[in-house]
Short mmCIF file of C-alpha atoms in Angstrom, two decimals:
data_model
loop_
_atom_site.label_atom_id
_atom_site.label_comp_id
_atom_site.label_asym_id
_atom_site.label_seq_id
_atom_site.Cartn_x
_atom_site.Cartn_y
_atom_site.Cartn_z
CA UNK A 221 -4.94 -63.05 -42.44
CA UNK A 222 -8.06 -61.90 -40.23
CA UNK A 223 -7.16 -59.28 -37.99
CA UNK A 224 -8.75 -59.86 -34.38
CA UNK A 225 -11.61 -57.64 -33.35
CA UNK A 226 -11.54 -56.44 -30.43
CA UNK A 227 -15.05 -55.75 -28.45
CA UNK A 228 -15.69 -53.58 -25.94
CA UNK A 229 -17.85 -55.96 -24.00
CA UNK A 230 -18.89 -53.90 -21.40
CA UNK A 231 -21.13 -51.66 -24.09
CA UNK A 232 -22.02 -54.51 -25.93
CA UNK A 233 -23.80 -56.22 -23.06
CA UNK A 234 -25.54 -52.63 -21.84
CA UNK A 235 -26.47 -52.65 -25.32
CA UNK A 236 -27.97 -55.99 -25.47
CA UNK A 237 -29.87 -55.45 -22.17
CA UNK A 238 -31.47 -52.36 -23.15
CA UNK A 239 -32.62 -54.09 -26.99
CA UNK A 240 -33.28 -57.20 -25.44
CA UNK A 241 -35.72 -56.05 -23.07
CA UNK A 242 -37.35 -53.42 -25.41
CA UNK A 243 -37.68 -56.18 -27.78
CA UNK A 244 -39.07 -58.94 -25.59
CA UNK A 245 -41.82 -56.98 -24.08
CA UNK A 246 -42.79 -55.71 -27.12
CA UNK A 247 -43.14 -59.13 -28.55
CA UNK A 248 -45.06 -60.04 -25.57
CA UNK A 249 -47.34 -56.94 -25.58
CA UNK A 250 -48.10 -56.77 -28.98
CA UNK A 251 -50.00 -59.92 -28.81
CA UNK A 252 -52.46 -58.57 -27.44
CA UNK A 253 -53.43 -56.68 -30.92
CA UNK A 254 -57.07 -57.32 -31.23
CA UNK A 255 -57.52 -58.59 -28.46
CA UNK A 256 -57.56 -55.38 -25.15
CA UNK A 257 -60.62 -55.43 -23.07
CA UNK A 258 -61.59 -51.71 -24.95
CA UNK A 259 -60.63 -49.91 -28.57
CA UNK A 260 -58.53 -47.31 -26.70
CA UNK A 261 -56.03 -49.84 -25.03
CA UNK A 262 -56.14 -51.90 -28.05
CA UNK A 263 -54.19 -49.33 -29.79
CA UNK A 264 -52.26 -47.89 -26.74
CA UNK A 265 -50.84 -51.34 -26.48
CA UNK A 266 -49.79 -51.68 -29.88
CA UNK A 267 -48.21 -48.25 -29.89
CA UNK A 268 -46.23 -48.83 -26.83
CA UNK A 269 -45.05 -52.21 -28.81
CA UNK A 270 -44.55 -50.61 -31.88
CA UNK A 271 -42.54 -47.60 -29.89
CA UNK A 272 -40.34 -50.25 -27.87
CA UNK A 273 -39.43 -52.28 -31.38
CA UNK A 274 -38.04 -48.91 -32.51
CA UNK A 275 -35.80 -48.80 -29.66
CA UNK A 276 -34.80 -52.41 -29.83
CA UNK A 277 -33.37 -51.50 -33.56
CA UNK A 278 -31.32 -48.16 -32.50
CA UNK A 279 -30.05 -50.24 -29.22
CA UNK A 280 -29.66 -53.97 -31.07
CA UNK A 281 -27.76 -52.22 -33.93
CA UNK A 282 -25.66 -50.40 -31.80
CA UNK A 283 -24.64 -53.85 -30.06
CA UNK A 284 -24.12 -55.09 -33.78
CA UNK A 285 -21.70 -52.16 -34.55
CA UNK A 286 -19.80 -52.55 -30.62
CA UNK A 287 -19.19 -56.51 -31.66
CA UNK A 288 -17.63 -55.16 -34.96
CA UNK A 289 -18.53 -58.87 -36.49
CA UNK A 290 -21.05 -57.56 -39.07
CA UNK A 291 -24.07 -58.47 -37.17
CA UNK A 292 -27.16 -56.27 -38.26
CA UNK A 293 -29.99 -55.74 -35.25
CA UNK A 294 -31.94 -57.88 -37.74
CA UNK A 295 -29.22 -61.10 -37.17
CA UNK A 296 -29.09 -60.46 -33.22
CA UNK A 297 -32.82 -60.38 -32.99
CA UNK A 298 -33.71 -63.47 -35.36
CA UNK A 299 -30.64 -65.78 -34.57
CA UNK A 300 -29.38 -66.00 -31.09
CA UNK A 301 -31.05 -68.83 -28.84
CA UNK A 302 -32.22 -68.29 -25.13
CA UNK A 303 -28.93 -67.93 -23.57
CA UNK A 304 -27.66 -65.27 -25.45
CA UNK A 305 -31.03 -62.78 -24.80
CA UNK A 306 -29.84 -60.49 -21.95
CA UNK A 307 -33.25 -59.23 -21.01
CA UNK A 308 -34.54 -59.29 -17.54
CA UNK A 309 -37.03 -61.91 -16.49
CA UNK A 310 -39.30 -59.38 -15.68
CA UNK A 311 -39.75 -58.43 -19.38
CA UNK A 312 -40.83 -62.43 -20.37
CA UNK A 313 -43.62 -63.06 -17.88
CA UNK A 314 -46.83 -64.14 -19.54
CA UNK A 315 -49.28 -61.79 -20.13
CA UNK A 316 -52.19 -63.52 -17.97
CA UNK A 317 -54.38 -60.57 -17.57
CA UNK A 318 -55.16 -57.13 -18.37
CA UNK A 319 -53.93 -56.65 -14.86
CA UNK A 320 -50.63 -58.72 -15.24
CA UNK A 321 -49.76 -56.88 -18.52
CA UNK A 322 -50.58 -53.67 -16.90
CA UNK A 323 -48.55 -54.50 -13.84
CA UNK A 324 -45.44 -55.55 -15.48
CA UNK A 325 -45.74 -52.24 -18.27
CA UNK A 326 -45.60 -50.20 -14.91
CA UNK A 327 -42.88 -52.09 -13.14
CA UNK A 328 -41.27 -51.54 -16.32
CA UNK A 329 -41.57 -48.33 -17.60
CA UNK A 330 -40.79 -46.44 -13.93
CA UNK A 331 -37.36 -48.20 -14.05
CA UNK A 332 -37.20 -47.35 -17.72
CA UNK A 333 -37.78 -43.71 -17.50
CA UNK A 334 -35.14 -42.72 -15.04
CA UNK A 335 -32.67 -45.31 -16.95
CA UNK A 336 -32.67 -43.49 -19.94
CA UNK A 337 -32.64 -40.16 -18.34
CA UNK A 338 -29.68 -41.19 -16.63
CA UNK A 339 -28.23 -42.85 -19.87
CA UNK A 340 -28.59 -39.36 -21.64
CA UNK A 341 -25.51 -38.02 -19.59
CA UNK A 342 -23.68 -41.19 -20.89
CA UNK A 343 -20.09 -40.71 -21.70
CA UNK A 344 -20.47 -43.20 -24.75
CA UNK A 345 -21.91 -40.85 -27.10
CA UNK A 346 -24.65 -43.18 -29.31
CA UNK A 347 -25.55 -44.15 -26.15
CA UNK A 348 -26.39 -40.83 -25.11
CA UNK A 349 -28.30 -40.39 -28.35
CA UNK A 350 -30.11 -43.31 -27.91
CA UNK A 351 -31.33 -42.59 -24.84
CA UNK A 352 -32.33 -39.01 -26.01
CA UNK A 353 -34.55 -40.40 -28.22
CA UNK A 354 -36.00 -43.33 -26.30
CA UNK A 355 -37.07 -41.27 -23.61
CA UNK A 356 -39.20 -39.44 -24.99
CA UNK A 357 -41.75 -41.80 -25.69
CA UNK A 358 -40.94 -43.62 -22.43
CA UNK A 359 -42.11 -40.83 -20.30
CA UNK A 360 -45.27 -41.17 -22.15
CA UNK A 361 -45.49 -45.19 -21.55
CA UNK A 362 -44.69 -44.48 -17.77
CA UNK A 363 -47.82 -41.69 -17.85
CA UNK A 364 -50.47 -44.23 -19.25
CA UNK A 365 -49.61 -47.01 -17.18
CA UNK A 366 -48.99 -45.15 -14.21
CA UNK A 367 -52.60 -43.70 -14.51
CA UNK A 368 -54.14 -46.80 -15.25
CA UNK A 369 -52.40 -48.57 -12.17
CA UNK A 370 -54.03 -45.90 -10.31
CA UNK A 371 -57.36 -46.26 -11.81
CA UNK A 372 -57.39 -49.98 -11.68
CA UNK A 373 -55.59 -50.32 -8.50
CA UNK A 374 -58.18 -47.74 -6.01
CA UNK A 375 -61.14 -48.94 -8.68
CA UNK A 376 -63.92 -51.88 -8.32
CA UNK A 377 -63.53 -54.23 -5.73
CA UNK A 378 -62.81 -56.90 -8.78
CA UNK A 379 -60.28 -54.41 -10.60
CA UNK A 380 -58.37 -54.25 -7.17
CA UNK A 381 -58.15 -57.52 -6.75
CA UNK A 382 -57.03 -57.91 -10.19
CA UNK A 383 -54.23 -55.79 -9.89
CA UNK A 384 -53.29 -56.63 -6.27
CA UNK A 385 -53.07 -60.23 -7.40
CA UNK A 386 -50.48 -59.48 -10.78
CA UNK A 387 -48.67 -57.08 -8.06
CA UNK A 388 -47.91 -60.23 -6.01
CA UNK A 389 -46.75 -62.03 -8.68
CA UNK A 390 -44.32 -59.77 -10.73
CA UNK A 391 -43.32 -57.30 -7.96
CA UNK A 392 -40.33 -60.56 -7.16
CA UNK A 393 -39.14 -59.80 -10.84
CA UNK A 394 -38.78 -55.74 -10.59
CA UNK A 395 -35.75 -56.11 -8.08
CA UNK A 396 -33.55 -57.37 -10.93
CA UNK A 397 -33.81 -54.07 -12.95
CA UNK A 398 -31.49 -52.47 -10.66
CA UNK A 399 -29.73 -55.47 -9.49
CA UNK A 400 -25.79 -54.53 -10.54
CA UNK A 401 -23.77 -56.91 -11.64
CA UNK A 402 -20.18 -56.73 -12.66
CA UNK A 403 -20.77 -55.46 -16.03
CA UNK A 404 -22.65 -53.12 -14.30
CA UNK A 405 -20.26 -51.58 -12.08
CA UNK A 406 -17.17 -51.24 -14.96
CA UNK A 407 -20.40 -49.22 -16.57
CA UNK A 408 -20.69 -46.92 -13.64
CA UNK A 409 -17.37 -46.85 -13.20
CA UNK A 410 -16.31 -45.75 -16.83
CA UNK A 411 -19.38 -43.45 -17.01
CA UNK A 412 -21.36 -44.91 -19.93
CA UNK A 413 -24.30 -45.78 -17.52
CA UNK A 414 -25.40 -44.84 -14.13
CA UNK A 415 -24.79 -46.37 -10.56
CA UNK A 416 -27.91 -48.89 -10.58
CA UNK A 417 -28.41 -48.61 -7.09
CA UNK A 418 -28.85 -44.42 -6.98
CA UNK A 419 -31.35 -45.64 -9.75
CA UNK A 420 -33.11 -48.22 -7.35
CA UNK A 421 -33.58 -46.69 -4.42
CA UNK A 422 -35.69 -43.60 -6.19
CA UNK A 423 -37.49 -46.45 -8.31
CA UNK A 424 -38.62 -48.22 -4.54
CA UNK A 425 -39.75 -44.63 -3.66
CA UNK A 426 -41.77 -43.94 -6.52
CA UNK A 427 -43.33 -47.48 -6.63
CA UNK A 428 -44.28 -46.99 -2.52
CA UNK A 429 -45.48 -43.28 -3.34
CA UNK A 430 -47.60 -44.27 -6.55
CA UNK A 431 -48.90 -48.09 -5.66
CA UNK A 432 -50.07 -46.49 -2.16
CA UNK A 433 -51.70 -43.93 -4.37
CA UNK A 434 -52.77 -46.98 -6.01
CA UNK A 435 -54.02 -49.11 -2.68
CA UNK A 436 -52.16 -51.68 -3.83
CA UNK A 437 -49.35 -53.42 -1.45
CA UNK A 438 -46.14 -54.92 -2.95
CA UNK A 439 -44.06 -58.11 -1.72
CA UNK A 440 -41.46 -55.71 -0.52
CA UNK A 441 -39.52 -58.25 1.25
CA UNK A 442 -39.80 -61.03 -1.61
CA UNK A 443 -36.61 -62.57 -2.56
CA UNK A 444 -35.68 -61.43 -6.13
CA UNK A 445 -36.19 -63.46 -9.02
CA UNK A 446 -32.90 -62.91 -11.83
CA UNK A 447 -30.70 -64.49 -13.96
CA UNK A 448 -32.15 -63.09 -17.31
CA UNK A 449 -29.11 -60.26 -17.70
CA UNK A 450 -26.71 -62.98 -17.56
CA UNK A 451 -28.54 -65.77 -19.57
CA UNK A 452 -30.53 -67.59 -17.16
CA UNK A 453 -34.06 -67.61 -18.12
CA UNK A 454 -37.50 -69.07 -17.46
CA UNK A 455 -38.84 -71.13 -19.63
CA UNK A 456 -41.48 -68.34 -21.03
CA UNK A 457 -38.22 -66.83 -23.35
CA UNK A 458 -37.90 -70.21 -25.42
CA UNK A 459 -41.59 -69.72 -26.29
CA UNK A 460 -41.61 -66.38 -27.23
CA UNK A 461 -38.30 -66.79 -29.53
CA UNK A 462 -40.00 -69.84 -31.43
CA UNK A 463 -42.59 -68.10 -32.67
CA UNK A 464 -40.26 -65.05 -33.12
CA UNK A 465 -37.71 -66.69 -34.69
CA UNK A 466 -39.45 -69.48 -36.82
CA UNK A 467 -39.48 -67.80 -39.74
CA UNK A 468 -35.89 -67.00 -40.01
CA UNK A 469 -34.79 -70.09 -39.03
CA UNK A 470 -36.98 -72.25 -41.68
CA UNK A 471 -36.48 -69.98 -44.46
CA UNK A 472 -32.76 -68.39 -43.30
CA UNK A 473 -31.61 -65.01 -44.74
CA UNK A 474 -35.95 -64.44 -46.10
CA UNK A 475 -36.32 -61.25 -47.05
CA UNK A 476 -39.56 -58.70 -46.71
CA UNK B 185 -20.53 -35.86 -63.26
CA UNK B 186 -23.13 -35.67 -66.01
CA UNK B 187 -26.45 -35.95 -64.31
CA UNK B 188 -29.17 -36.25 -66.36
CA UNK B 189 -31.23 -33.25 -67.27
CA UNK B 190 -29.19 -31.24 -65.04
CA UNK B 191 -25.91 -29.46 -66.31
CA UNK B 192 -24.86 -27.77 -62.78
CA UNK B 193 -25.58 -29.12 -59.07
CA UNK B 194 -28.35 -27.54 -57.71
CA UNK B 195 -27.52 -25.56 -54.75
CA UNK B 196 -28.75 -26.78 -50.94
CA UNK B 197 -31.32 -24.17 -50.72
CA UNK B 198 -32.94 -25.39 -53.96
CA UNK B 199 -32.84 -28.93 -52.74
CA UNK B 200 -34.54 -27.77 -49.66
CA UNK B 201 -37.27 -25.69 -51.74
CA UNK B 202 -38.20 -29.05 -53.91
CA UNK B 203 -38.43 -31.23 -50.23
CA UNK B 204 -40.91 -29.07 -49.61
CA UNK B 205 -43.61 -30.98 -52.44
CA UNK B 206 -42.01 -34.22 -50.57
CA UNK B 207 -45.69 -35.02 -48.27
CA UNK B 208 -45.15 -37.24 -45.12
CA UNK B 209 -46.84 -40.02 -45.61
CA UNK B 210 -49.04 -40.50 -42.80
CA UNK B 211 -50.23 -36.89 -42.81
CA UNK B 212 -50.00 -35.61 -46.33
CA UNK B 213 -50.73 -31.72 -45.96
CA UNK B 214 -47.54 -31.09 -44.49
CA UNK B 215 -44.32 -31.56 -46.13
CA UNK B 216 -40.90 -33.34 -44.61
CA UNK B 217 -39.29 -29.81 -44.38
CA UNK B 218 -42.70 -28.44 -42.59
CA UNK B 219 -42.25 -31.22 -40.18
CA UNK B 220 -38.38 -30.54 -39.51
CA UNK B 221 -37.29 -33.96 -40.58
CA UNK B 222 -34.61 -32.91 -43.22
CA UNK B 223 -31.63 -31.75 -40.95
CA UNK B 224 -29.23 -31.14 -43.73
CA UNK B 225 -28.99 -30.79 -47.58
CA UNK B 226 -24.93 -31.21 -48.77
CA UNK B 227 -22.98 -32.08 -51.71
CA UNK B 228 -19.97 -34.90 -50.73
CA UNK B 229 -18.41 -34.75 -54.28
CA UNK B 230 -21.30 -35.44 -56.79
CA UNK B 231 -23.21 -37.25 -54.69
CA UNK B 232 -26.13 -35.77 -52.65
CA UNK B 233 -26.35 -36.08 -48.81
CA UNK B 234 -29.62 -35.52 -46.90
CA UNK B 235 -29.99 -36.06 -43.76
CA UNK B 236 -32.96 -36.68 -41.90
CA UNK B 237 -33.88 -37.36 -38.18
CA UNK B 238 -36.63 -40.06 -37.61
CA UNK B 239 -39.80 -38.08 -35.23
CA UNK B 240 -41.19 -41.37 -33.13
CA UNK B 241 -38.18 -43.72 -32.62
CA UNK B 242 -41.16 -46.32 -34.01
CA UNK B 243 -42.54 -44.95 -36.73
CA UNK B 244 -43.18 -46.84 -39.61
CA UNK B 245 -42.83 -44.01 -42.06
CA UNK B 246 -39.38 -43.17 -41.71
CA UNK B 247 -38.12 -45.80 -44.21
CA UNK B 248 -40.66 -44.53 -46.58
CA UNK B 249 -39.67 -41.27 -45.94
CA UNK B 250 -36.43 -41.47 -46.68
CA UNK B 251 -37.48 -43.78 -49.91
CA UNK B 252 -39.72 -40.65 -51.05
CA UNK B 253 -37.05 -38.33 -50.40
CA UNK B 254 -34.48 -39.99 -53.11
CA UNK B 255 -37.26 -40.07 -55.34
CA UNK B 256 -38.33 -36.69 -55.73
CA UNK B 257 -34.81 -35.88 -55.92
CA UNK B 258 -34.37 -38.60 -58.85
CA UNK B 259 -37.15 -36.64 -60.77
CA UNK B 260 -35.45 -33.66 -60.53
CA UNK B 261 -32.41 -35.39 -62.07
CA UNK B 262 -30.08 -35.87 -59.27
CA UNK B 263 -28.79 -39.62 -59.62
CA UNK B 264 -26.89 -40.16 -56.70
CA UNK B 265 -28.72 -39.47 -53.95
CA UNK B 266 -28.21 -40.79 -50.08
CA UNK B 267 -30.11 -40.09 -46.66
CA UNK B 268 -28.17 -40.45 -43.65
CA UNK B 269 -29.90 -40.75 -40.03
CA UNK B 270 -28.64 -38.01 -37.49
CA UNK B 271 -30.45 -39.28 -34.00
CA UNK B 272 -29.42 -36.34 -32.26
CA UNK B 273 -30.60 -33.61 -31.40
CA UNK B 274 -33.53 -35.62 -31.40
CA UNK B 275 -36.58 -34.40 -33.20
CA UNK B 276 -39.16 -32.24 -31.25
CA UNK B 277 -42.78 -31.47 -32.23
CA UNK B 278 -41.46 -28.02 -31.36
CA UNK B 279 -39.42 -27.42 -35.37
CA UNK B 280 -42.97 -27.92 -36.93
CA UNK B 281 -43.41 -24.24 -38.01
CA UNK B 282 -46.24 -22.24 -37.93
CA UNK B 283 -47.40 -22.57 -41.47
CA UNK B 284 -47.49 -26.50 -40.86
CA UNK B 285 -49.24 -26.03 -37.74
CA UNK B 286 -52.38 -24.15 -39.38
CA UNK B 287 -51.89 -26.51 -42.17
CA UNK B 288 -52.70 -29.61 -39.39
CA UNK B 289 -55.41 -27.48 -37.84
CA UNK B 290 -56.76 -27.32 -41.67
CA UNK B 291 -56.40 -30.88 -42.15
CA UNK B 292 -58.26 -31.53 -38.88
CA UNK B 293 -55.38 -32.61 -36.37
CA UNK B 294 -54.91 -30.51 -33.41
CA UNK B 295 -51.02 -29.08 -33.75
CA UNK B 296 -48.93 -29.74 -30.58
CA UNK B 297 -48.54 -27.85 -27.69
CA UNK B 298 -45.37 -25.97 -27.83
CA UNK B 299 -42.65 -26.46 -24.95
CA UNK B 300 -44.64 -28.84 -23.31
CA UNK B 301 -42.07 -31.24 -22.73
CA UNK B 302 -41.90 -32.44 -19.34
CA UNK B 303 -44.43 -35.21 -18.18
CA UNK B 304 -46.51 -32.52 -15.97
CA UNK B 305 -47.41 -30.53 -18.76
CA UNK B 306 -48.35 -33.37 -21.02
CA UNK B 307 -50.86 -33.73 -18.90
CA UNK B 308 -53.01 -31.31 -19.68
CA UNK B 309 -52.24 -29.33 -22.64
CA UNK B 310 -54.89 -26.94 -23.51
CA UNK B 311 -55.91 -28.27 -26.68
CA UNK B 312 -57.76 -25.82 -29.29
CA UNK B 313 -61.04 -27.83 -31.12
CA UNK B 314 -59.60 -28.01 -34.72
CA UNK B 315 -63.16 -28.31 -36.19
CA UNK B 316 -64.77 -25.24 -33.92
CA UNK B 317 -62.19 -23.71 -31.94
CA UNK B 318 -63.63 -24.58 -28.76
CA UNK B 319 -60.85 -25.03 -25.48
CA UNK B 320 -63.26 -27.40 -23.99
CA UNK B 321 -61.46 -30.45 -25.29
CA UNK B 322 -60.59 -33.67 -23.15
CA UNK B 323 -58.46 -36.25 -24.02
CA UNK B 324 -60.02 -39.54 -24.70
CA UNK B 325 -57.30 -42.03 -25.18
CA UNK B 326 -53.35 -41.43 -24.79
CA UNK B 327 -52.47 -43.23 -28.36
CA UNK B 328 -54.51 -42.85 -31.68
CA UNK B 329 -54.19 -43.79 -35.38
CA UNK B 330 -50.52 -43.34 -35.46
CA UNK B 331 -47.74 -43.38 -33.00
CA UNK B 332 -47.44 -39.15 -32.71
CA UNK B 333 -50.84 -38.74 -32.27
CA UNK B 334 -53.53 -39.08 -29.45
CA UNK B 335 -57.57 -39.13 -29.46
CA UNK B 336 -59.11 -36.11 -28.23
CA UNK B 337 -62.74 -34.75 -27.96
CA UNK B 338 -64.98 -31.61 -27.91
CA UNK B 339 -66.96 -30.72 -25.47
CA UNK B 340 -68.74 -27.57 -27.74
CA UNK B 341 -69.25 -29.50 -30.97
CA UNK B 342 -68.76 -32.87 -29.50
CA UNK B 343 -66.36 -34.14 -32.40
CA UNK B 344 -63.75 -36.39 -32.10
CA UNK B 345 -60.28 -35.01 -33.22
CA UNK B 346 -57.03 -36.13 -33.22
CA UNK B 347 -54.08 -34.41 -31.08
CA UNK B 348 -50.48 -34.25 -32.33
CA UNK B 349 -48.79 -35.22 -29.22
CA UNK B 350 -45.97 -32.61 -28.24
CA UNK B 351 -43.08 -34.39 -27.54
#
């Protein structure tokens, strides 16, 4: 007879968060390959996709091992639909722009950063590790894109406009990065992640410090936009997982 | 166990000595031991553990890595061979030892700062000109032709270089 597995759910769905969104922004930004407005950000982009897919296979396999069902990061990222991604929406929004993908990298990576600093101190030791790891190239993602929103931001009156513009339209999507939930909470509370609000309220003051820096104003009073770390997506994730997932679901269990 | 061409097991610190011909594939005039990727060398009954820490959480070349590792080994007769990933500590650019880091400067790569950990001091590393020695260098791009390393200039000879980011 089978014996039941037991999950520890809580860990599986921080686990699936943090993969989900490494792994859907990467997807996004690497399609830009070829295609950034100069050489240098060409490759910067790629990088920054190629260092977030690394972290989506540490954090996805860790989910895999937490289910205790035998799924490999490989299965989790090639064969769940929509409703089962857990990243937030801010990660799927198109990449219009330079100026939109910019915008969204930054209202990214400054959440990102001080999440996986926090996540270091986690009680849940390969979570710890994980983060250890992740961060450091994080910090680096959060220093380009920080500079460039900078740049871009107090730059040409086009550039500003630009970046004012993809400001307005993703700033409604940051708030659900450090939106708790109750999977959340039993997190904080057990000590395998941090209190999400401690984390949002320095995130707010480093986005006022560095987009005034920046010229830029946010929507501070927008109503947030979520649903993503529970299921509930746009309609952007079913694109992005049919080109994703195509080939494993034509050809299942291909091989490289 | 009989392994082929070798009648006792080879001790750790031998193991370690042969990694040392083992290049890393992206930047083949250092070795995987120069880098401080091979965190441990032990027997678990007659099979060979090595473990080894991956240095940019995307880097392509840690499977092959790991795949060159077992081979090497394999030519010097041990058969059963396994790597094992340790994630923490996590690697820092600060294990590469000296010898690798004139090695790099040799090769053309500017080595990394040491300690320069925290995101104020990557900012501005003083970065030494590996083609002149010139400290008038600026950094041209944040990312270069593979995920440890960034593009850097010089001022005095006016070359481009590439900077091993210190992480």
């Amino acid at each position: 007879m089978t014996t039941a597995v037991k999950t520890d759910l809580a860990i599986f769905e921080l686990a699936l968060r943090m993969g989900d969104n490494a792994l859907i922004l990467a997807q996004r930004v690497g399609a830009w390959c070829g295609h950034a407005p100069v050489l240098e950000e060409d490759i910067a982009l790629a990088n920054v996709a190629l260092d977030l897919i690394g972290q989506t296979k540490m954090w996805l396999s860790l989910a895999g091992e937490i289910e205790g069902r035998g799924r490999t990061a490989d299965d989790l990222a090639f064969l769940r639909d929509a409703r089962a991604y857990r990243n937030v929406l801010l990660a799927e929004q198109p990449n219009g722009d330079f100026a939109h993908t910019l915008m969204r990298q930054f209202l990214f990576d400054a959440w990102h950063h001080p999440m996986l600093l926090a996540l270091k101190s986690s009680c849940e030791k390969r979570v710890a590790y994980i983060a250890g790891k992740a961060d450091k190239v994080v910090r680096y993602h959060l220093e380009r894109s920080e500079d460039l929103v900078i740049r871009l931001g107090d730059g040409s009156e086009e550039s500003r406009e630009r970046m004012q513009a993809a400001l307005d339209a993703l700033y409604p999507f940051a708030g659900e990065l450090c939106a708790a939930d109750a999977i959340d909470s039993e997190l904080a509370e057990r000590r395998i992640a941090p209190d999400l609000s401690g984390i949002g309220e320095s995130y707010i003051a480093y986005l006022k410090r560095t987009l005034g820096e920046a010229t830029l104003n946010a929507p501070w009073d927008a109503a947030t936009r979520k649903g993503g770390k529970n299921g509930m997506h746009t309609e952007e994730l079913g694109y992005i997982l049919a080109e994703m997932q195509w080939l494993q679901r034509a050809y299942p269990g291909a091989k490289w | 166990m009989v392994m082929a061409g070798l009648s006792t097991k080879p001790s750790p610190a031998e193991i370690r000595a042969w990694l040392e011909d083992v290049p890393d594939p992206e930047i083949p005039v250092v070795s995987v031991v120069d880098l401080g990727i091979v965190r441990g060398v032990e027997w678990e009954g007659d099979e060979l553990v090595v473990t080894v820490t991956p240095t940019y959480s995307g880097c392509p070349a840690t499977a092959v890595i790991a795949l060159e590792i077992v081979e090497a080994l394999r030519r010097r007769g041990v058969e059963k061979v396994r790597t094992k990933t340790q994630l923490s500590p996590a690697w820092t650019t600060d294990w590469i030892g000296e010898q690798a880091r004139e090695k790099l400067k040799a090769y053309g790569i500017a080595p990394p700062a040491e300690g320069a950990r925290c995101v104020g001091d990557l900012k501005s590393p003083i970065v030494e000109c590996p083609h002149c020695g010139s400290m008038a260098t600026e950094q041209v791009a944040r990312f270069g032709s593979t995920p440890c390393k960034a593009s850097w200039r010089c001022r005095d000879c006016l070359e481009p270089f590439d900077y091993f980011k210190s992480f």
